Amino acid sequence: TTDNQNTQVTDGFHLVIDALKANDLDTIFGLVGIPITDLCRLAQAEGIRFIGFRHEQHAGNAAAIAGFMTQKPGICMTVSAPGFLNGLTALANATVNCFPMILISGSSEREIVDLQQGDYEEMDQLNAAKPYCKAAYRINHIEDIGIGFARAIRAAVSGRPGGVYLDLPAQLLSQTMPVEEAKKSIFKVIDPVPRQIPAADAVERALNVLKGAKRPLILLGKGAAYAQADEDIRALIEKSGIPYLPMSMAKGLLPDIHPQSASAARAFVLAEADAVMLIGARLNWLLAHGKGKTWGKDPKKFIQIDIQANEVDSNVQIDAPLIGDIGSCVGELLKGIAAVPKPSAEWIKAIDDKKVKNIAKMAETLAKEASPMNFHGALRVIREVIRLNPDVNLVNEGANTLDYCRAIVNMYKPRKRFDSGTWGIMGIGMGYAIGASVTSGLPTIAVEGDSAFGFSGMELETICRYNLPITTVVFNNNGVYRGTDVNPTGGADVAPTVFVKNARYDKMIEAFGGVGYYVTTPAELEAALTKALAEGKPALINAVIDETAGTESGRLTNLNPSTANK
Ligand code: ADP
């Protein structure tokens, strides 16, 4: 606010900050540069937490995971053109995963951009963003900052959550208006995540499907974790007695050791269930589109709880769609669940038999002392450390590292596991770890394949700069999938999947003042991880894994197109 010939005026910089603060958006993940540097400085001066990254994609991923954890849009702030495009990758990923976030980017002079006269970092960002997010807006006038933020916030969190792009032209920030008028233009959005109550006949239809089922199954997706209806979801599962399967980011919504968890009999229950209730999970590729061998021979009845009406019938016919927010839908089902007969004893016993067998088999594999260390030996340690520290956030990406960790490491609390998600991507690691750690204030372990880690490794500097309690464990097997491929021509270039052998990722974090560990056995890994957690300082454990361990594309081998002359 400046005193200008007795008329108090404020400017766009201040009003952007005021709009964020009015809506309790207290953290910005970003990267400074023209034209947002002063905006970021001012944000910090005004009490907003600013976490500065080395690359915008990771700032965006941090914002996205903060959105998933809090039901408030995570805020990412970037410069124009390339900074914006880097952030756009994260915005698209957030939208695909149904995480609420707002990407705010500064942009160049509209008049010059629109006539393509060659401005500094010229780009039509608004239109570039549109296909990759839920909504995109530009604020051209200072009077509209309050309304512009309200639209962005509502679009991000109401209905199916997703990513929103908000374009702030450089000239907007220096526009001025009288303080009194400006104050009135900024407001807190009322009821940004409105409850959406399901229709009574839809609830009854869903209950009738359950009543008619012999072998029911509940599938919990990350929408169920996002909804924060933990107690009601648990009550529905326990009162109904129905076995359930968590999708990877729904792990821990109920503790993975819950007697009704069918995770250890996953293939069996998907094939054999006769009625499946999806709660915040889509029948996409992660669930084999609801058809084919995975889903067995006999036809199934599906109930689908979702906030997005046109998700229903996306892949197969849904017998009982239940449209509304998960809290309200589960609440309504609970009222009628006592009248639903318990699943047959035969069904429960068949699942339990399968579980006992599979759990014993896994225990045997985990107990084997392989030398050099393999994925199972290393994950036996991670599993035990998480059991002893159930509040720790777990970030996980890679191919084999992801598949094995998801299956082996039990989660005990909701919204603690953050992974490759709907796209099955690499590159979320350090961004999610920073976002999760900053948002929760709790220690975070990132279990990373060496390839996956490479996409965001420079953010180790960010972790050290903010002294975050993040321990990154790199499963180092010298390459993508594994490190043993050779160049068939005998030429000097290594094979496309191979990295520098015996790379010392632990030395990277030492460059920034963090603690590096180099381990080659499960016992050493356990000692290092326990020490790192106790110290609560930035750490990286380079865990050497047998370079012959690991299969091509992990469990996604079938997605590789095959050549005719292999
Ligand atoms: P997963 O990958 O774990 O199977 P998905 O991301 O495919 O989960 O599915 C999440 C679903 O949850 C989306 O279809 C989304 O519309 C839905 N969803 C998200 N939040 C809510 C909510 N609060 N109430 C109802 N449905 C929700």
PDB file of C-alpha atoms in Angstrom, residues 162-324:
ATOM      1  CA  GLY A 162      -8.476 -31.406 -10.717  1.00  0.00           C
ATOM      2  CA  GLY A 163      -5.933 -28.934 -11.976  1.00  0.00           C
ATOM      3  CA  VAL A 164      -6.717 -25.299 -12.811  1.00  0.00           C
ATOM      4  CA  TYR A 165      -4.533 -22.873 -14.726  1.00  0.00           C
ATOM      5  CA  LEU A 166      -4.568 -19.207 -13.713  1.00  0.00           C
ATOM      6  CA  ASP A 167      -2.821 -16.766 -16.046  1.00  0.00           C
ATOM      7  CA  LEU A 168      -1.473 -13.539 -14.541  1.00  0.00           C
ATOM      8  CA  PRO A 169      -0.125 -11.109 -17.162  1.00  0.00           C
ATOM      9  CA  ALA A 170       2.862  -9.122 -15.873  1.00  0.00           C
ATOM     10  CA  GLN A 171       1.009  -5.829 -16.245  1.00  0.00           C
ATOM     11  CA  LEU A 172      -1.789  -7.008 -13.927  1.00  0.00           C
ATOM     12  CA  LEU A 173       0.622  -7.112 -11.010  1.00  0.00           C
ATOM     13  CA  SER A 174       1.474  -3.418 -11.232  1.00  0.00           C
ATOM     14  CA  GLN A 175      -2.067  -2.167 -11.839  1.00  0.00           C
ATOM     15  CA  THR A 176      -3.389  -0.121  -8.906  1.00  0.00           C
ATOM     16  CA  MET A 177      -6.754   0.602  -7.324  1.00  0.00           C
ATOM     17  CA  PRO A 178      -7.997   2.390  -4.189  1.00  0.00           C
ATOM     18  CA  VAL A 179      -7.489   0.338  -1.032  1.00  0.00           C
ATOM     19  CA  GLU A 180     -11.058   0.529   0.241  1.00  0.00           C
ATOM     20  CA  GLU A 181     -12.498  -0.703  -3.047  1.00  0.00           C
ATOM     21  CA  ALA A 182      -9.818  -3.358  -3.312  1.00  0.00           C
ATOM     22  CA  LYS A 183     -10.655  -4.774   0.124  1.00  0.00           C
ATOM     23  CA  LYS A 184     -14.236  -5.355  -0.962  1.00  0.00           C
ATOM     24  CA  SER A 185     -13.140  -7.230  -4.076  1.00  0.00           C
ATOM     25  CA  ILE A 186     -11.331  -9.989  -2.145  1.00  0.00           C
ATOM     26  CA  PHE A 187     -13.347 -12.680  -0.354  1.00  0.00           C
ATOM     27  CA  LYS A 188     -13.306 -16.175   1.079  1.00  0.00           C
ATOM     28  CA  VAL A 189     -15.093 -18.738  -1.063  1.00  0.00           C
ATOM     29  CA  ILE A 190     -18.123 -20.102   0.806  1.00  0.00           C
ATOM     30  CA  ASP A 191     -18.456 -23.902   0.913  1.00  0.00           C
ATOM     31  CA  PRO A 192     -15.911 -24.649  -1.843  1.00  0.00           C
ATOM     32  CA  VAL A 193     -16.376 -28.443  -1.488  1.00  0.00           C
ATOM     33  CA  PRO A 194     -20.165 -28.721  -1.222  1.00  0.00           C
ATOM     34  CA  ARG A 195     -21.638 -32.041  -0.121  1.00  0.00           C
ATOM     35  CA  GLN A 196     -23.484 -33.794  -2.917  1.00  0.00           C
ATOM     36  CA  ILE A 197     -26.193 -36.054  -1.540  1.00  0.00           C
ATOM     37  CA  PRO A 198     -27.093 -39.148  -3.580  1.00  0.00           C
ATOM     38  CA  ALA A 199     -30.689 -39.803  -4.619  1.00  0.00           C
ATOM     39  CA  ALA A 200     -32.649 -42.193  -2.378  1.00  0.00           C
ATOM     40  CA  ASP A 201     -33.572 -44.558  -5.225  1.00  0.00           C
ATOM     41  CA  ALA A 202     -29.916 -44.845  -6.236  1.00  0.00           C
ATOM     42  CA  VAL A 203     -28.988 -45.780  -2.660  1.00  0.00           C
ATOM     43  CA  GLU A 204     -31.709 -48.414  -2.594  1.00  0.00           C
ATOM     44  CA  ARG A 205     -30.559 -49.820  -5.948  1.00  0.00           C
ATOM     45  CA  ALA A 206     -27.027 -50.171  -4.615  1.00  0.00           C
ATOM     46  CA  LEU A 207     -28.215 -51.882  -1.434  1.00  0.00           C
ATOM     47  CA  ASN A 208     -30.315 -54.282  -3.532  1.00  0.00           C
ATOM     48  CA  VAL A 209     -27.262 -55.316  -5.551  1.00  0.00           C
ATOM     49  CA  LEU A 210     -25.442 -56.055  -2.292  1.00  0.00           C
ATOM     50  CA  LYS A 211     -28.447 -58.010  -0.989  1.00  0.00           C
ATOM     51  CA  GLY A 212     -28.429 -60.201  -4.078  1.00  0.00           C
ATOM     52  CA  ALA A 213     -24.668 -60.897  -3.929  1.00  0.00           C
ATOM     53  CA  LYS A 214     -23.076 -64.160  -2.807  1.00  0.00           C
ATOM     54  CA  ARG A 215     -19.473 -63.101  -3.240  1.00  0.00           C
ATOM     55  CA  PRO A 216     -19.327 -59.323  -2.765  1.00  0.00           C
ATOM     56  CA  LEU A 217     -16.161 -57.233  -2.896  1.00  0.00           C
ATOM     57  CA  ILE A 218     -15.425 -53.569  -2.137  1.00  0.00           C
ATOM     58  CA  LEU A 219     -12.726 -51.761  -4.115  1.00  0.00           C
ATOM     59  CA  LEU A 220     -11.291 -48.633  -2.511  1.00  0.00           C
ATOM     60  CA  GLY A 221      -9.606 -46.132  -4.819  1.00  0.00           C
ATOM     61  CA  LYS A 222      -7.642 -42.974  -4.109  1.00  0.00           C
ATOM     62  CA  GLY A 223     -10.910 -41.016  -4.404  1.00  0.00           C
ATOM     63  CA  ALA A 224     -11.962 -42.786  -1.193  1.00  0.00           C
ATOM     64  CA  ALA A 225      -8.726 -41.727   0.472  1.00  0.00           C
ATOM     65  CA  TYR A 226      -9.129 -38.153  -0.810  1.00  0.00           C
ATOM     66  CA  ALA A 227     -12.701 -37.880   0.509  1.00  0.00           C
ATOM     67  CA  GLN A 228     -11.589 -38.016   4.178  1.00  0.00           C
ATOM     68  CA  ALA A 229     -14.594 -40.139   5.140  1.00  0.00           C
ATOM     69  CA  ASP A 230     -12.299 -42.606   6.885  1.00  0.00           C
ATOM     70  CA  GLU A 231     -14.545 -43.537   9.827  1.00  0.00           C
ATOM     71  CA  ASP A 232     -17.656 -44.138   7.719  1.00  0.00           C
ATOM     72  CA  ILE A 233     -15.765 -46.192   5.149  1.00  0.00           C
ATOM     73  CA  ARG A 234     -14.335 -48.335   7.896  1.00  0.00           C
ATOM     74  CA  ALA A 235     -17.790 -48.725   9.476  1.00  0.00           C
ATOM     75  CA  LEU A 236     -19.317 -49.743   6.130  1.00  0.00           C
ATOM     76  CA  ILE A 237     -16.678 -52.396   5.592  1.00  0.00           C
ATOM     77  CA  GLU A 238     -16.810 -53.756   9.123  1.00  0.00           C
ATOM     78  CA  LYS A 239     -20.610 -53.708   9.481  1.00  0.00           C
ATOM     79  CA  SER A 240     -21.129 -55.351   6.092  1.00  0.00           C
ATOM     80  CA  GLY A 241     -18.386 -57.939   6.589  1.00  0.00           C
ATOM     81  CA  ILE A 242     -17.506 -57.534   2.891  1.00  0.00           C
ATOM     82  CA  PRO A 243     -13.871 -58.176   1.898  1.00  0.00           C
ATOM     83  CA  TYR A 244     -12.120 -55.201   0.326  1.00  0.00           C
ATOM     84  CA  LEU A 245      -9.167 -54.399  -1.918  1.00  0.00           C
ATOM     85  CA  PRO A 246      -7.345 -51.060  -1.709  1.00  0.00           C
ATOM     86  CA  MET A 247      -5.866 -49.509  -4.852  1.00  0.00           C
ATOM     87  CA  SER A 248      -2.290 -48.411  -4.208  1.00  0.00           C
ATOM     88  CA  MET A 249      -2.973 -44.909  -2.856  1.00  0.00           C
ATOM     89  CA  ALA A 250      -5.969 -46.176  -0.846  1.00  0.00           C
ATOM     90  CA  LYS A 251      -3.656 -48.481   1.101  1.00  0.00           C
ATOM     91  CA  GLY A 252      -3.827 -47.605   4.792  1.00  0.00           C
ATOM     92  CA  LEU A 253      -7.381 -46.214   4.615  1.00  0.00           C
ATOM     93  CA  LEU A 254      -7.889 -49.297   6.744  1.00  0.00           C
ATOM     94  CA  PRO A 255      -4.646 -50.858   7.995  1.00  0.00           C
ATOM     95  CA  ASP A 256      -3.350 -53.321   5.385  1.00  0.00           C
ATOM     96  CA  ILE A 257      -3.308 -56.012   8.084  1.00  0.00           C
ATOM     97  CA  HIS A 258      -7.091 -55.692   8.547  1.00  0.00           C
ATOM     98  CA  PRO A 259      -8.699 -59.167   8.545  1.00  0.00           C
ATOM     99  CA  GLN A 260     -11.096 -58.143   5.744  1.00  0.00           C
ATOM    100  CA  SER A 261      -8.309 -56.991   3.414  1.00  0.00           C
ATOM    101  CA  ALA A 262      -8.196 -59.275   0.386  1.00  0.00           C
ATOM    102  CA  SER A 263      -4.925 -57.821  -0.960  1.00  0.00           C
ATOM    103  CA  ALA A 264      -3.070 -61.109  -0.581  1.00  0.00           C
ATOM    104  CA  ALA A 265      -5.804 -62.794  -2.649  1.00  0.00           C
ATOM    105  CA  ARG A 266      -6.186 -60.007  -5.203  1.00  0.00           C
ATOM    106  CA  ALA A 267      -6.264 -62.056  -8.396  1.00  0.00           C
ATOM    107  CA  PHE A 268      -8.652 -64.563  -6.807  1.00  0.00           C
ATOM    108  CA  VAL A 269     -11.235 -62.028  -5.581  1.00  0.00           C
ATOM    109  CA  LEU A 270     -11.219 -59.990  -8.813  1.00  0.00           C
ATOM    110  CA  ALA A 271     -11.933 -63.147 -10.791  1.00  0.00           C
ATOM    111  CA  GLU A 272     -14.412 -64.719  -8.407  1.00  0.00           C
ATOM    112  CA  ALA A 273     -16.497 -61.877  -6.917  1.00  0.00           C
ATOM    113  CA  ASP A 274     -20.073 -61.662  -8.197  1.00  0.00           C
ATOM    114  CA  ALA A 275     -20.726 -58.071  -7.096  1.00  0.00           C
ATOM    115  CA  VAL A 276     -18.133 -55.314  -6.841  1.00  0.00           C
ATOM    116  CA  MET A 277     -18.647 -51.935  -5.205  1.00  0.00           C
ATOM    117  CA  LEU A 278     -16.182 -49.320  -6.471  1.00  0.00           C
ATOM    118  CA  ILE A 279     -15.644 -46.461  -4.031  1.00  0.00           C
ATOM    119  CA  GLY A 280     -13.640 -43.652  -5.666  1.00  0.00           C
ATOM    120  CA  ALA A 281     -11.880 -45.968  -8.121  1.00  0.00           C
ATOM    121  CA  ARG A 282     -12.115 -45.914 -11.907  1.00  0.00           C
ATOM    122  CA  LEU A 283     -12.276 -49.017 -14.098  1.00  0.00           C
ATOM    123  CA  ASN A 284      -9.255 -47.861 -16.117  1.00  0.00           C
ATOM    124  CA  TRP A 285      -6.129 -49.778 -17.170  1.00  0.00           C
ATOM    125  CA  LEU A 286      -5.129 -50.257 -13.532  1.00  0.00           C
ATOM    126  CA  LEU A 287      -8.205 -52.486 -13.181  1.00  0.00           C
ATOM    127  CA  ALA A 288      -7.966 -54.071 -16.633  1.00  0.00           C
ATOM    128  CA  HIS A 289     -10.930 -51.907 -17.745  1.00  0.00           C
ATOM    129  CA  GLY A 290     -13.314 -54.110 -15.748  1.00  0.00           C
ATOM    130  CA  LYS A 291     -13.170 -56.967 -18.249  1.00  0.00           C
ATOM    131  CA  GLY A 292     -11.115 -59.847 -19.627  1.00  0.00           C
ATOM    132  CA  LYS A 293      -9.267 -62.599 -17.819  1.00  0.00           C
ATOM    133  CA  THR A 294      -8.599 -60.541 -14.675  1.00  0.00           C
ATOM    134  CA  TRP A 295     -12.306 -60.349 -13.995  1.00  0.00           C
ATOM    135  CA  GLY A 296     -13.092 -64.063 -14.416  1.00  0.00           C
ATOM    136  CA  LYS A 297     -15.666 -65.923 -16.461  1.00  0.00           C
ATOM    137  CA  ASP A 298     -18.961 -65.128 -14.799  1.00  0.00           C
ATOM    138  CA  PRO A 299     -20.729 -61.798 -15.266  1.00  0.00           C
ATOM    139  CA  LYS A 300     -20.516 -59.401 -12.329  1.00  0.00           C
ATOM    140  CA  LYS A 301     -22.691 -56.687 -10.977  1.00  0.00           C
ATOM    141  CA  PHE A 302     -21.003 -53.352 -10.368  1.00  0.00           C
ATOM    142  CA  ILE A 303     -21.911 -50.569  -7.954  1.00  0.00           C
ATOM    143  CA  GLN A 304     -19.932 -47.382  -8.516  1.00  0.00           C
ATOM    144  CA  ILE A 305     -19.718 -44.529  -6.035  1.00  0.00           C
ATOM    145  CA  ASP A 306     -18.310 -41.423  -7.700  1.00  0.00           C
ATOM    146  CA  ILE A 307     -18.848 -37.691  -7.780  1.00  0.00           C
ATOM    147  CA  GLN A 308     -18.463 -37.573 -11.552  1.00  0.00           C
ATOM    148  CA  ALA A 309     -21.659 -38.865 -13.161  1.00  0.00           C
ATOM    149  CA  ASN A 310     -20.165 -39.574 -16.592  1.00  0.00           C
ATOM    150  CA  GLU A 311     -17.472 -41.807 -15.124  1.00  0.00           C
ATOM    151  CA  VAL A 312     -20.213 -44.438 -14.923  1.00  0.00           C
ATOM    152  CA  ASP A 313     -20.266 -46.912 -17.854  1.00  0.00           C
ATOM    153  CA  SER A 314     -16.826 -45.724 -18.988  1.00  0.00           C
ATOM    154  CA  ASN A 315     -15.689 -49.283 -19.649  1.00  0.00           C
ATOM    155  CA  VAL A 316     -18.450 -51.712 -18.663  1.00  0.00           C
ATOM    156  CA  GLN A 317     -22.079 -51.326 -17.700  1.00  0.00           C
ATOM    157  CA  ILE A 318     -22.598 -50.246 -14.095  1.00  0.00           C
ATOM    158  CA  ASP A 319     -25.682 -51.820 -12.498  1.00  0.00           C
ATOM    159  CA  ALA A 320     -25.984 -49.365  -9.650  1.00  0.00           C
ATOM    160  CA  PRO A 321     -24.374 -45.938 -10.084  1.00  0.00           C
ATOM    161  CA  LEU A 322     -24.304 -43.930  -6.879  1.00  0.00           C
ATOM    162  CA  ILE A 323     -23.476 -40.331  -7.665  1.00  0.00           C
ATOM    163  CA  GLY A 324     -22.481 -37.965  -4.911  1.00  0.00           C
TER     164      GLY A 324
END
